[in-house]
Backbone as JSON, one array per atom type, in Angstrom:
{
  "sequence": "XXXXXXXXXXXXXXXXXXXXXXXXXXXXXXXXXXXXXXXXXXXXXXXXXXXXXXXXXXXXXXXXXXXXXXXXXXX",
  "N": [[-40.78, 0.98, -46.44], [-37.23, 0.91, -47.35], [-35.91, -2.31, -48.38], [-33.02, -2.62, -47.9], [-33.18, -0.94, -45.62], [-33.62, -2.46, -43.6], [-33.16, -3.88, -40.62], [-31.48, -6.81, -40.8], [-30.6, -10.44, -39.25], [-30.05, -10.41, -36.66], [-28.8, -10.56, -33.65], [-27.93, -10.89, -30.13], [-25.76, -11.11, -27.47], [-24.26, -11.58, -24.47], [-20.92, -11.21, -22.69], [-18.2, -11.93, -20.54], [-16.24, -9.12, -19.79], [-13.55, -8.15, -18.27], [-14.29, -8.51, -16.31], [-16.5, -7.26, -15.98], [-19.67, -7.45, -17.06], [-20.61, -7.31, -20.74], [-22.85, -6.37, -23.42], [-23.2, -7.74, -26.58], [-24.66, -6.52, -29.69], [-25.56, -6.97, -33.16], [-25.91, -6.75, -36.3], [-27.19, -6.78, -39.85], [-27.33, -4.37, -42.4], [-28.58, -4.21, -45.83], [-25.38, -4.87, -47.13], [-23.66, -4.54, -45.15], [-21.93, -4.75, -41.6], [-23.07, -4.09, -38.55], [-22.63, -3.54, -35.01], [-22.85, -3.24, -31.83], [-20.8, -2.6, -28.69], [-22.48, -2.78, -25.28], [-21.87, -1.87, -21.93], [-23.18, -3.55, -19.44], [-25.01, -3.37, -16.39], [-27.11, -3.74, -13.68], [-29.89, -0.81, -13.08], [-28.08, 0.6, -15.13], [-25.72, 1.21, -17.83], [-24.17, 1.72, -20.0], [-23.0, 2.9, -23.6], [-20.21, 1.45, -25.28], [-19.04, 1.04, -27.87], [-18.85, 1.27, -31.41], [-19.1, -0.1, -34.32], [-18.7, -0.72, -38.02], [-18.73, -2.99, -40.52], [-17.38, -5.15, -42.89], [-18.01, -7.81, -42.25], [-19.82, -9.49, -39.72], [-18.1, -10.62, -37.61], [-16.08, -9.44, -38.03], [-16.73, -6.75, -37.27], [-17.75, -7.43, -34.38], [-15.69, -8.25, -33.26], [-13.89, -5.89, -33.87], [-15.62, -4.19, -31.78], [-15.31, -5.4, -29.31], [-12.77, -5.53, -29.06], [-12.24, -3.09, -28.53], [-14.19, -2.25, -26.34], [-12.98, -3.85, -24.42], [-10.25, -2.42, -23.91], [-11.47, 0.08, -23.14], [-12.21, -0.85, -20.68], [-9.81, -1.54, -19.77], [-8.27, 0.76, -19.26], [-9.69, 2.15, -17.65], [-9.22, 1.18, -15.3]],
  "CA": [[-39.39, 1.05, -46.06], [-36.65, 0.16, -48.26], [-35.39, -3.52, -47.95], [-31.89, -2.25, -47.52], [-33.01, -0.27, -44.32], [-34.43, -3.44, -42.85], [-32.23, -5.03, -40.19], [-31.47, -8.72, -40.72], [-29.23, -11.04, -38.64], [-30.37, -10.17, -35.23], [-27.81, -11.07, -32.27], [-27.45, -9.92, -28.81], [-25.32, -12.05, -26.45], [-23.65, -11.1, -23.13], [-19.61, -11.83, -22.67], [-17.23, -10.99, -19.55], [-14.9, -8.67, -20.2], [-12.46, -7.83, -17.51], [-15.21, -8.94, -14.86], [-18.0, -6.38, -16.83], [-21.08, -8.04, -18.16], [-20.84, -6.45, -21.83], [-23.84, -7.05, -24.17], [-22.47, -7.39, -27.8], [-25.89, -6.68, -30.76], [-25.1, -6.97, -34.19], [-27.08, -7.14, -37.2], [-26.71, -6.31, -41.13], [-28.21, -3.45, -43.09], [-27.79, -3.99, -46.76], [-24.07, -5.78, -47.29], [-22.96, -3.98, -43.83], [-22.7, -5.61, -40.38], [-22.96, -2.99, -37.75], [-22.32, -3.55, -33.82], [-22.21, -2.31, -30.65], [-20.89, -3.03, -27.21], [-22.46, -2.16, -24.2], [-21.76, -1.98, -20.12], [-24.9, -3.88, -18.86], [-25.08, -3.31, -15.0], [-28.78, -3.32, -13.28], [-29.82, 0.34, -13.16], [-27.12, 1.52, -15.88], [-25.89, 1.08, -18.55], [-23.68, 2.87, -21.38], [-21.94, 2.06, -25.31], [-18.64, 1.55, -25.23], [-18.31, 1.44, -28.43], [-19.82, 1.03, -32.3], [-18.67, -0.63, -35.52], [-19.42, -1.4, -39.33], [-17.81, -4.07, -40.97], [-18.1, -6.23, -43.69], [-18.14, -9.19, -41.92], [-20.38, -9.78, -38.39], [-17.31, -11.39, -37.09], [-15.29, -8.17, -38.32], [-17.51, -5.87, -36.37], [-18.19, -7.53, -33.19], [-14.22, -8.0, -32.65], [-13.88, -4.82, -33.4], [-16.16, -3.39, -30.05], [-15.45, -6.28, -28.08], [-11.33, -5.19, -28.68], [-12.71, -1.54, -28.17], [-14.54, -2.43, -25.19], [-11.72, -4.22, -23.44], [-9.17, -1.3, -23.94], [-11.95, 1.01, -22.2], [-12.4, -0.93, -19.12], [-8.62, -1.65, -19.23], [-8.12, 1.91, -19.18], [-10.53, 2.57, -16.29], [-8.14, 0.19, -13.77]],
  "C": [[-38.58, 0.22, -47.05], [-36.27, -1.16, -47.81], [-34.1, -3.38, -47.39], [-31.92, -1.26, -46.01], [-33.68, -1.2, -43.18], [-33.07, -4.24, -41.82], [-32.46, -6.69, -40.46], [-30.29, -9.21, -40.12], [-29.21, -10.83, -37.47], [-29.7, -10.72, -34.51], [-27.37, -10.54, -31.84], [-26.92, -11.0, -27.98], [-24.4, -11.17, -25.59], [-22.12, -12.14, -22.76], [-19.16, -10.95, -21.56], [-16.54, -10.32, -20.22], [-14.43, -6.94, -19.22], [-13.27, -7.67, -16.21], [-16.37, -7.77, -14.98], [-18.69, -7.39, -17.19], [-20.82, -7.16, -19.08], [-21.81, -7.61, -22.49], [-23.23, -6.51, -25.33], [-23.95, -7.36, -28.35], [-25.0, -6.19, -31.71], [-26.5, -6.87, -35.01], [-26.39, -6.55, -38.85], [-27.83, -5.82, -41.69], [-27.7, -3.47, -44.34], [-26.74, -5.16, -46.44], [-22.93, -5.29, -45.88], [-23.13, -4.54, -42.59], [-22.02, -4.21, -39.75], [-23.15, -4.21, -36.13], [-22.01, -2.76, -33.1], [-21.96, -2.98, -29.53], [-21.65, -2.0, -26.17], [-22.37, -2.74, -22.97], [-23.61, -2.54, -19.61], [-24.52, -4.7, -17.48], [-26.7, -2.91, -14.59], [-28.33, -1.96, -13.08], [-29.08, 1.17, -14.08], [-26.73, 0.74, -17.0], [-24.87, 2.2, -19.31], [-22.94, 2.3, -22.77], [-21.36, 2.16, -24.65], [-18.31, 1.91, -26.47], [-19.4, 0.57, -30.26], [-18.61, 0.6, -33.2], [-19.27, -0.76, -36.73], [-18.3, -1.31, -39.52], [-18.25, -4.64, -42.63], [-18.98, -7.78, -43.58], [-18.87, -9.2, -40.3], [-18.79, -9.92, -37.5], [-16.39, -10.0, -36.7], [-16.03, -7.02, -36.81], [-17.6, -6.09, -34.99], [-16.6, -7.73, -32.84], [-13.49, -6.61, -32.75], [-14.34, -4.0, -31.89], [-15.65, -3.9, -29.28], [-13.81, -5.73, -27.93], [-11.42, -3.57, -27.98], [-12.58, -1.34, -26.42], [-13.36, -3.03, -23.73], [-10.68, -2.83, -23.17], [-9.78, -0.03, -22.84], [-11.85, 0.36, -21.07], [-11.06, -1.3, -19.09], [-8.16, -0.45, -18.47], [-8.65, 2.35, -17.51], [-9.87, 1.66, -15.06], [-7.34, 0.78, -13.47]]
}
């Protein structure tokens, strides 16, 4: 496998948002940070929402603004 298809930078952490458990994972492939949010409820489960960035930081405020707007939406 190429080195560039190797994830590095591994991080999954769990943040409220808007009284959801969302699980944010990140990681970088290459010079790319990719992310996703998801809805993490026992039994279920779904994205909200994906990113690539340059920056980790870039990416995960990306979903996490994503993610808010969906469950705003859903009120």
């Amino acid at each position: 496998m190429s080195p560039e298809f190797v994830p590095e930078e591994y991080s999954r952490r769990q943040e409220t948002v808007g009284g959801y458990p969302v699980a944010i994972t990140s990681y970088r492939l290459g010079s790319t940070y990719h992310a996703q949010a998801e809805i993490h409820l026992p039994g279920t489960g779904a994205r909200l929402a994906r990113a690539e960035e340059a920056t980790r930081e870039a990416a995960e405020e990306k979903v996490l603004a994503e993610a808010r707007r969906l469950i705003e939406k859903k009120r």
